[in-house]
Amino acid sequence: MDQEWRLARNCSLSPRQVARAYALLCCASGAVAVAFLLRGVWIILAFSFCELALVGLALLVYARHALDHERIALTDAALVVECVEAGERRQSCLDPLRTRVLEHSGAGGRHALLCLESRGVQVEVGRFVTDARRRQVAAELRAALRSLSMMR
């Protein structure tokens, strides 16, 4: 019995698409700045560089988190929870027969995260998805854990 849930951010652009969009923006802004520079208005070039630097910084932050996700994999032997955030990967392995699925309020009480708890180890998941998707995953995971414990 192998099941897997992937909880990922809802991002419109992949990091590669962000780079292409930024390159296109640089070309367009650079062309306008050069046109003004040829007419003797050099200050537009300075503003263009400032604009592109700030937009580049914002897009870099966006691209860094575009691939963030959480993956929950259930096998007969283990419940593996993997969290990838800003390129950093954390992995926890829980006993599927002793794991409880709880709803735990997040930072500031804004939304309820799923808390997977087994033998004193707690892992919070669901920070990248909506409340409805969290509830759906919680129900599916509870059912899968229940059926696994009945099989043993």
XYZ file of N, CA, C and O in Angstrom:
608
model
N 0.850 -1.179 0.000
C 0.000 0.000 0.000
C 0.896 1.243 0.000
O 1.538 1.541 0.994
N 0.958 1.931 -1.086
C 1.734 3.166 -1.189
C 0.811 4.290 -1.633
O 0.130 4.163 -2.645
N 0.792 5.360 -0.855
C 0.015 6.542 -1.217
C 0.889 7.755 -1.021
O 1.787 7.768 -0.175
N 0.598 8.805 -1.789
C 1.401 10.014 -1.700
C 0.523 11.243 -1.895
O -0.381 11.256 -2.721
N 0.818 12.273 -1.107
C 0.142 13.560 -1.222
C 1.216 14.617 -1.420
O 2.223 14.630 -0.730
N 0.977 15.516 -2.351
C 1.919 16.610 -2.606
C 1.175 17.925 -2.390
O 0.163 18.190 -3.047
N 1.675 18.727 -1.479
C 1.059 20.004 -1.138
C 2.030 21.102 -1.575
O 3.070 21.301 -0.965
N 1.677 21.790 -2.657
C 2.599 22.766 -3.243
C 1.949 24.140 -3.345
O 0.724 24.277 -3.372
N 2.804 25.146 -3.422
C 2.342 26.519 -3.631
C 1.654 26.623 -4.988
O 2.010 25.924 -5.922
N 0.710 27.526 -5.081
C 0.044 27.796 -6.343
C 0.773 28.966 -7.004
O 0.452 30.126 -6.770
N 1.786 28.664 -7.804
C 2.601 29.692 -8.454
C 2.311 29.719 -9.950
O 2.225 28.677 -10.595
N 2.206 30.911 -10.488
C 1.905 31.068 -11.910
C 3.105 30.808 -12.794
O 2.964 30.310 -13.902
N 4.283 31.172 -12.329
C 5.486 31.060 -13.151
C 6.531 30.167 -12.488
O 6.760 30.277 -11.290
N 7.163 29.336 -13.293
C 8.287 28.546 -12.793
C 9.516 29.457 -12.757
O 9.526 30.524 -13.385
N 10.574 29.058 -12.057
C 11.776 29.893 -12.034
C 12.343 30.180 -13.431
O 12.822 31.285 -13.697
N 12.266 29.222 -14.326
C 12.747 29.442 -15.699
C 11.894 30.496 -16.421
O 12.412 31.354 -17.130
N 10.584 30.444 -16.216
C 9.699 31.435 -16.831
C 9.935 32.819 -16.238
O 9.845 33.823 -16.940
N 10.243 32.884 -14.957
C 10.556 34.161 -14.308
C 11.808 34.762 -14.950
O 11.860 35.965 -15.244
N 12.824 33.931 -15.185
C 14.061 34.420 -15.808
C 13.793 34.945 -17.213
O 14.322 35.996 -17.606
N 12.969 34.242 -17.959
C 12.638 34.707 -19.322
C 11.867 36.020 -19.300
O 12.128 36.923 -20.095
N 10.910 36.128 -18.386
C 10.125 37.365 -18.279
C 11.022 38.533 -17.878
O 10.888 39.647 -18.410
N 11.956 38.275 -16.966
C 12.872 39.332 -16.532
C 13.799 39.750 -17.676
O 14.064 40.942 -17.852
N 14.270 38.797 -18.448
C 15.131 39.123 -19.594
C 14.363 39.978 -20.606
O 14.906 40.960 -21.143
N 13.108 39.639 -20.845
C 12.282 40.426 -21.762
C 12.069 41.839 -21.219
O 12.166 42.826 -21.964
N 11.801 41.950 -19.933
C 11.624 43.258 -19.304
C 12.908 44.082 -19.394
O 12.865 45.291 -19.668
N 14.069 43.448 -19.180
C 15.356 44.145 -19.281
C 15.582 44.683 -20.695
O 16.041 45.818 -20.870
N 15.246 43.873 -21.690
C 15.421 44.313 -23.079
C 14.520 45.510 -23.396
O 14.968 46.492 -23.995
N 13.255 45.432 -22.981
C 12.317 46.515 -23.272
C 12.719 47.796 -22.536
O 12.758 48.884 -23.133
N 13.024 47.682 -21.254
C 13.402 48.856 -20.476
C 14.737 49.427 -20.972
O 14.914 50.653 -21.031
N 15.661 48.547 -21.326
C 16.949 48.993 -21.860
C 16.807 49.732 -23.169
O 17.488 50.747 -23.405
N 15.907 49.253 -24.034
C 15.681 49.923 -25.319
C 15.131 51.333 -25.117
O 15.564 52.286 -25.784
N 14.189 51.477 -24.196
C 13.621 52.801 -23.913
C 14.701 53.712 -23.334
O 14.838 54.885 -23.726
N 15.513 53.173 -22.405
C 16.569 53.974 -21.782
C 17.604 54.418 -22.811
O 18.058 55.572 -22.797
N 17.984 53.541 -23.732
C 18.961 53.887 -24.770
C 18.389 54.930 -25.722
O 19.093 55.863 -26.152
N 17.088 54.813 -26.041
C 16.455 55.806 -26.920
C 16.523 57.199 -26.278
O 16.815 58.187 -26.961
N 16.236 57.279 -24.990
C 16.332 58.570 -24.305
C 17.782 59.032 -24.186
O 18.066 60.224 -24.259
N 18.703 58.091 -23.978
C 20.117 58.426 -23.875
C 20.615 59.049 -25.181
O 21.379 60.023 -25.171
N 20.166 58.527 -26.307
C 20.559 59.072 -27.606
C 20.015 60.478 -27.824
O 20.557 61.243 -28.616
N 18.955 60.826 -27.128
C 18.387 62.181 -27.225
C 18.976 63.101 -26.163
O 18.538 64.237 -26.011
N 19.927 62.569 -25.356
C 20.601 63.412 -24.383
C 20.027 63.373 -22.988
O 20.465 64.117 -22.115
N 19.024 62.549 -22.751
C 18.422 62.460 -21.417
C 18.996 61.214 -20.734
O 18.438 60.129 -20.795
N 20.132 61.371 -20.075
C 20.842 60.238 -19.482
C 20.224 59.737 -18.181
O 20.423 58.606 -17.785
N 19.431 60.581 -17.498
C 18.864 60.216 -16.203
C 17.903 59.028 -16.317
O 17.746 58.248 -15.381
N 17.281 58.866 -17.482
C 16.357 57.743 -17.690
C 17.114 56.421 -17.564
O 16.592 55.446 -17.033
N 18.363 56.383 -18.022
C 19.183 55.179 -17.921
C 19.420 54.806 -16.450
O 19.324 53.641 -16.072
N 19.686 55.793 -15.622
C 19.894 55.540 -14.197
C 18.620 55.006 -13.545
O 18.661 54.038 -12.768
N 17.479 55.623 -13.852
C 16.210 55.149 -13.302
C 15.888 53.742 -13.808
O 15.340 52.914 -13.080
N 16.225 53.468 -15.048
C 15.986 52.144 -15.613
C 16.798 51.080 -14.873
O 16.286 50.001 -14.555
N 18.070 51.383 -14.578
C 18.900 50.430 -13.827
C 18.334 50.204 -12.424
O 18.292 49.064 -11.950
N 17.903 51.266 -11.758
C 17.306 51.122 -10.422
C 16.037 50.273 -10.481
O 15.834 49.373 -9.653
N 15.194 50.559 -11.459
C 13.950 49.811 -11.621
C 14.236 48.331 -11.847
O 13.642 47.454 -11.197
N 15.145 48.038 -12.751
C 15.444 46.645 -13.077
C 16.094 45.912 -11.906
O 15.851 44.722 -11.700
N 16.893 46.610 -11.121
C 17.504 45.983 -9.948
C 16.442 45.611 -8.917
O 16.461 44.499 -8.364
N 15.494 46.508 -8.666
C 14.443 46.224 -7.683
C 13.490 45.140 -8.169
O 13.100 44.255 -7.400
N 13.114 45.196 -9.439
C 12.249 44.152 -9.985
C 12.981 42.809 -9.977
O 12.401 41.773 -9.656
N 14.263 42.826 -10.305
C 15.060 41.595 -10.275
C 15.115 40.993 -8.881
O 15.012 39.774 -8.718
N 15.276 41.820 -7.873
C 15.299 41.355 -6.493
C 13.955 40.713 -6.109
O 13.918 39.641 -5.506
N 12.871 41.382 -6.465
C 11.545 40.841 -6.160
C 11.314 39.508 -6.875
O 10.781 38.556 -6.291
N 11.714 39.416 -8.124
C 11.539 38.176 -8.871
C 12.446 37.065 -8.340
O 12.080 35.891 -8.372
N 13.596 37.424 -7.828
C 14.496 36.441 -7.229
C 13.860 35.823 -5.983
O 13.906 34.600 -5.784
N 13.251 36.654 -5.148
C 12.562 36.154 -3.959
C 11.401 35.254 -4.376
O 11.193 34.176 -3.809
N 10.644 35.674 -5.391
C 9.525 34.864 -5.888
C 10.029 33.512 -6.398
O 9.486 32.460 -6.049
N 11.056 33.531 -7.241
C 11.565 32.298 -7.844
C 12.134 31.354 -6.788
O 12.048 30.142 -6.921
N 12.718 31.914 -5.743
C 13.308 31.084 -4.690
C 12.252 30.236 -3.988
O 12.517 29.134 -3.547
N 11.034 30.755 -3.889
C 9.965 30.042 -3.195
C 8.943 29.410 -4.138
O 7.980 28.799 -3.667
N 9.121 29.523 -5.430
C 8.133 29.006 -6.382
C 8.014 27.487 -6.338
O 6.952 26.941 -6.626
N 9.062 26.801 -5.986
C 9.047 25.337 -5.981
C 8.878 24.743 -4.578
O 9.054 23.535 -4.395
N 8.518 25.575 -3.598
C 8.293 25.070 -2.244
C 7.139 24.070 -2.251
O 6.125 24.280 -2.927
N 7.291 22.984 -1.494
C 6.230 21.986 -1.401
C 6.444 21.096 -0.184
O 7.499 21.099 0.429
N 5.397 20.362 0.128
C 5.453 19.332 1.154
C 4.962 18.043 0.515
O 4.026 18.065 -0.288
N 5.608 16.946 0.849
C 5.221 15.645 0.301
C 5.039 14.673 1.453
O 5.892 14.571 2.338
N 3.894 14.000 1.440
C 3.596 12.998 2.454
C 3.483 11.667 1.726
O 2.659 11.532 0.820
N 4.316 10.704 2.098
C 4.303 9.387 1.462
C 4.024 8.334 2.529
O 4.712 8.270 3.547
N 3.014 7.515 2.278
C 2.636 6.468 3.212
C 2.939 5.112 2.591
O 2.461 4.805 1.498
N 3.740 4.340 3.282
C 4.007 2.953 2.892
C 3.628 2.067 4.070
O 3.256 2.561 5.136
N 3.760 0.767 3.896
C 3.456 -0.144 4.995
C 4.403 0.061 6.170
O 4.039 -0.151 7.317
N 5.619 0.483 5.882
C 6.644 0.578 6.926
C 6.775 1.968 7.550
O 7.225 2.091 8.685
N 6.415 3.030 6.813
C 6.682 4.375 7.330
C 5.761 5.413 6.701
O 5.235 5.225 5.606
N 5.628 6.506 7.432
C 4.973 7.708 6.919
C 6.083 8.754 6.819
O 6.613 9.209 7.828
N 6.457 9.084 5.590
C 7.571 10.001 5.351
C 7.006 11.371 4.987
O 6.195 11.483 4.065
N 7.430 12.391 5.714
C 7.001 13.759 5.464
C 8.233 14.554 5.041
O 9.207 14.635 5.783
N 8.164 15.125 3.844
C 9.290 15.888 3.310
C 8.818 17.312 3.042
O 7.780 17.523 2.427
N 9.580 18.276 3.525
C 9.253 19.685 3.319
C 10.422 20.359 2.609
O 11.553 20.294 3.081
N 10.141 20.988 1.474
C 11.153 21.731 0.725
C 10.735 23.196 0.738
O 9.667 23.548 0.248
N 11.592 24.031 1.349
C 11.291 25.453 1.448
C 12.555 26.240 1.145
O 13.565 26.083 1.829
N 12.497 27.060 0.105
C 13.629 27.877 -0.349
C 14.852 27.002 -0.634
O 15.969 27.357 -0.325
N 14.608 25.828 -1.213
C 15.698 24.929 -1.574
C 16.202 24.067 -0.432
O 16.997 23.162 -0.644
N 15.741 24.310 0.786
C 16.167 23.520 1.943
C 15.183 22.376 2.159
O 13.978 22.582 2.233
N 15.707 21.166 2.253
C 14.878 19.958 2.376
C 14.976 19.401 3.797
O 16.060 19.184 4.314
N 13.793 19.184 4.414
C 13.716 18.535 5.726
C 12.842 17.299 5.572
O 11.815 17.341 4.902
N 13.252 16.226 6.215
C 12.499 14.984 6.095
C 12.298 14.359 7.478
O 13.216 14.343 8.301
N 11.085 13.876 7.715
C 10.765 13.194 8.968
C 10.129 11.854 8.632
O 9.356 11.751 7.678
N 10.450 10.860 9.426
C 9.903 9.524 9.228
C 9.104 9.155 10.479
O 9.645 9.182 11.584
N 7.820 8.845 10.300
C 6.937 8.538 11.417
C 6.425 7.107 11.307
O 6.357 6.534 10.214
N 6.037 6.540 12.440
C 5.441 5.201 12.479
C 3.979 5.327 12.057
O 3.189 5.982 12.740
N 3.580 4.704 10.948
C 2.205 4.888 10.471
C 1.149 4.281 11.386
O 0.001 4.733 11.389
N 1.517 3.298 12.192
C 0.531 2.673 13.080
C 0.266 3.518 14.324
O -0.742 3.344 14.999
N 1.156 4.436 14.635
C 1.008 5.267 15.832
C 0.819 6.749 15.507
O 0.859 7.586 16.395
N 0.621 7.073 14.244
C 0.494 8.480 13.841
C -0.945 8.957 13.985
O -1.880 8.291 13.558
N -1.073 10.132 14.578
C -2.370 10.800 14.681
C -2.329 12.048 13.806
O -1.303 12.725 13.717
N -3.472 12.363 13.186
C -3.598 13.557 12.350
C -4.459 14.555 13.118
O -5.632 14.297 13.379
N -3.849 15.680 13.489
C -4.536 16.711 14.269
C -4.529 18.027 13.511
O -3.646 18.264 12.693
N -5.492 18.878 13.802
C -5.469 20.228 13.243
C -4.862 21.137 14.293
O -5.291 21.152 15.442
N -3.867 21.874 13.897
C -3.089 22.699 14.815
C -3.100 24.121 14.278
O -2.809 24.330 13.108
N -3.416 25.109 15.102
C -3.458 26.486 14.611
C -2.063 26.964 14.265
O -1.106 26.693 14.984
N -1.947 27.669 13.148
C -0.659 28.162 12.684
C -0.236 29.426 13.396
O -0.871 29.864 14.358
N 0.820 30.037 12.932
C 1.353 31.264 13.528
C 0.306 32.361 13.436
O -0.224 32.636 12.371
N 0.003 32.981 14.557
C -0.974 34.054 14.569
C -2.410 33.550 14.523
O -3.338 34.329 14.461
N -2.624 32.230 14.511
C -3.966 31.664 14.475
C -4.703 31.920 13.177
O -5.917 31.846 13.134
N -3.974 32.229 12.103
C -4.626 32.578 10.842
C -5.287 31.382 10.184
O -6.388 31.478 9.682
N -4.627 30.255 10.146
C -5.227 29.072 9.564
C -4.734 27.837 10.299
O -3.692 27.843 10.941
N -5.505 26.775 10.199
C -5.160 25.552 10.914
C -4.244 24.697 10.048
O -4.562 24.413 8.902
N -3.102 24.322 10.589
C -2.192 23.412 9.905
C -2.497 21.991 10.363
O -3.078 21.772 11.426
N -2.086 21.027 9.562
C -2.198 19.633 9.967
C -0.971 19.279 10.786
O 0.148 19.595 10.397
N -1.198 18.634 11.887
C -0.096 18.201 12.743
C -0.098 16.676 12.745
O -1.070 16.050 13.155
N 0.981 16.092 12.251
C 1.146 14.647 12.271
C 2.009 14.328 13.477
O 3.121 14.837 13.606
N 1.479 13.488 14.369
C 2.163 13.227 15.633
C 2.323 11.724 15.822
O 1.373 10.961 15.673
N 3.552 11.314 16.147
C 3.837 9.905 16.396
C 4.995 9.801 17.376
O 6.087 10.309 17.100
N 4.747 9.164 18.509
C 5.777 8.915 19.516
C 6.538 10.176 19.913
O 7.764 10.195 19.956
N 5.820 11.245 20.148
C 6.439 12.489 20.600
C 6.992 13.370 19.500
O 7.400 14.495 19.751
N 7.014 12.874 18.281
C 7.507 13.671 17.154
C 6.309 14.322 16.471
O 5.338 13.643 16.130
N 6.373 15.637 16.292
C 5.294 16.371 15.627
C 5.827 17.034 14.369
O 6.904 17.642 14.394
N 5.053 16.919 13.289
C 5.407 17.559 12.026
C 4.174 18.312 11.544
O 3.097 17.731 11.414
N 4.330 19.610 11.282
C 3.228 20.415 10.760
C 3.324 20.482 9.247
O 4.398 20.739 8.700
N 2.206 20.260 8.584
C 2.146 20.328 7.125
C 0.906 21.115 6.704
O -0.003 21.326 7.488
N 0.910 21.539 5.453
C -0.257 22.215 4.897
C -0.135 23.716 4.804
O -1.114 24.404 4.540
N 1.073 24.246 4.970
C 1.216 25.711 4.968
C 1.121 26.299 3.558
O 0.963 27.491 3.404
N 1.223 25.477 2.516
C 1.229 25.997 1.147
C -0.119 25.848 0.429
O -0.236 26.227 -0.722
N -1.111 25.264 1.101
C -2.386 24.991 0.432
C -3.545 25.636 1.185
O -3.395 26.098 2.317
N -4.701 25.607 0.565
C -5.898 26.208 1.146
C -6.451 25.345 2.268
O -6.102 24.168 2.403
N -7.360 25.927 3.047
C -8.008 25.179 4.132
C -8.764 23.972 3.596
O -8.737 22.901 4.207
N -9.449 24.143 2.466
C -10.211 23.040 1.882
C -9.293 21.882 1.499
O -9.608 20.709 1.753
N -8.161 22.187 0.896
C -7.209 21.136 0.502
C -6.611 20.460 1.738
O -6.430 19.250 1.767
N -6.347 21.237 2.793
C -5.841 20.663 4.042
C -6.845 19.690 4.643
O -6.480 18.603 5.091
N -8.119 20.092 4.668
C -9.158 19.206 5.207
C -9.273 17.931 4.374
O -9.432 16.839 4.917
N -9.174 18.066 3.055
C -9.245 16.905 2.162
C -8.084 15.941 2.430
O -8.286 14.733 2.563
N -6.874 16.472 2.525
C -5.698 15.636 2.794
C -5.820 14.986 4.167
O -5.495 13.800 4.325
N -6.306 15.726 5.159
C -6.467 15.168 6.507
C -7.428 13.986 6.484
O -7.143 12.936 7.081
N -8.549 14.139 5.797
C -9.531 13.045 5.723
C -8.949 11.837 4.995
O -9.111 10.693 5.442
N -8.272 12.076 3.866
C -7.681 10.975 3.108
C -6.580 10.280 3.909
O -6.478 9.052 3.901
N -5.768 11.059 4.600
C -4.670 10.491 5.384
C -5.206 9.692 6.570
O -4.713 8.599 6.866
N -6.224 10.218 7.253
C -6.834 9.472 8.362
C -7.397 8.139 7.879
O -7.209 7.103 8.527
N -8.085 8.172 6.741
C -8.661 6.938 6.186
C -7.559 5.945 5.801
O -7.681 4.740 6.061
N -6.487 6.442 5.204
C -5.386 5.562 4.796
C -4.690 4.961 6.014
O -4.361 3.764 6.015
N -4.476 5.751 7.047
C -3.845 5.239 8.272
C -4.754 4.220 8.962
O -4.278 3.203 9.486
N -6.051 4.490 8.958
C -7.008 3.566 9.567
C -7.013 2.230 8.826
O -6.964 1.166 9.443
N -7.047 2.284 7.496
C -7.067 1.033 6.727
C -5.746 0.271 6.886
O -5.735 -0.958 6.898
N -4.636 0.984 7.019
C -3.349 0.321 7.230
C -3.331 -0.388 8.588
O -2.849 -1.519 8.693
N -3.870 0.261 9.618
C -3.874 -0.377 10.944
C -4.827 -1.562 10.985
O -4.605 -2.527 11.724
N -5.892 -1.563 10.199
C -6.825 -2.694 10.144
C -6.201 -3.893 9.425
O -6.512 -5.035 9.732
N -5.315 -3.601 8.464
C -4.671 -4.682 7.720
C -3.684 -5.445 8.596
O -3.383 -6.603 8.335
N -3.164 -4.837 9.629
C -2.161 -5.484 10.494
C -2.785 -6.126 11.641
O -3.371 -6.370 12.360
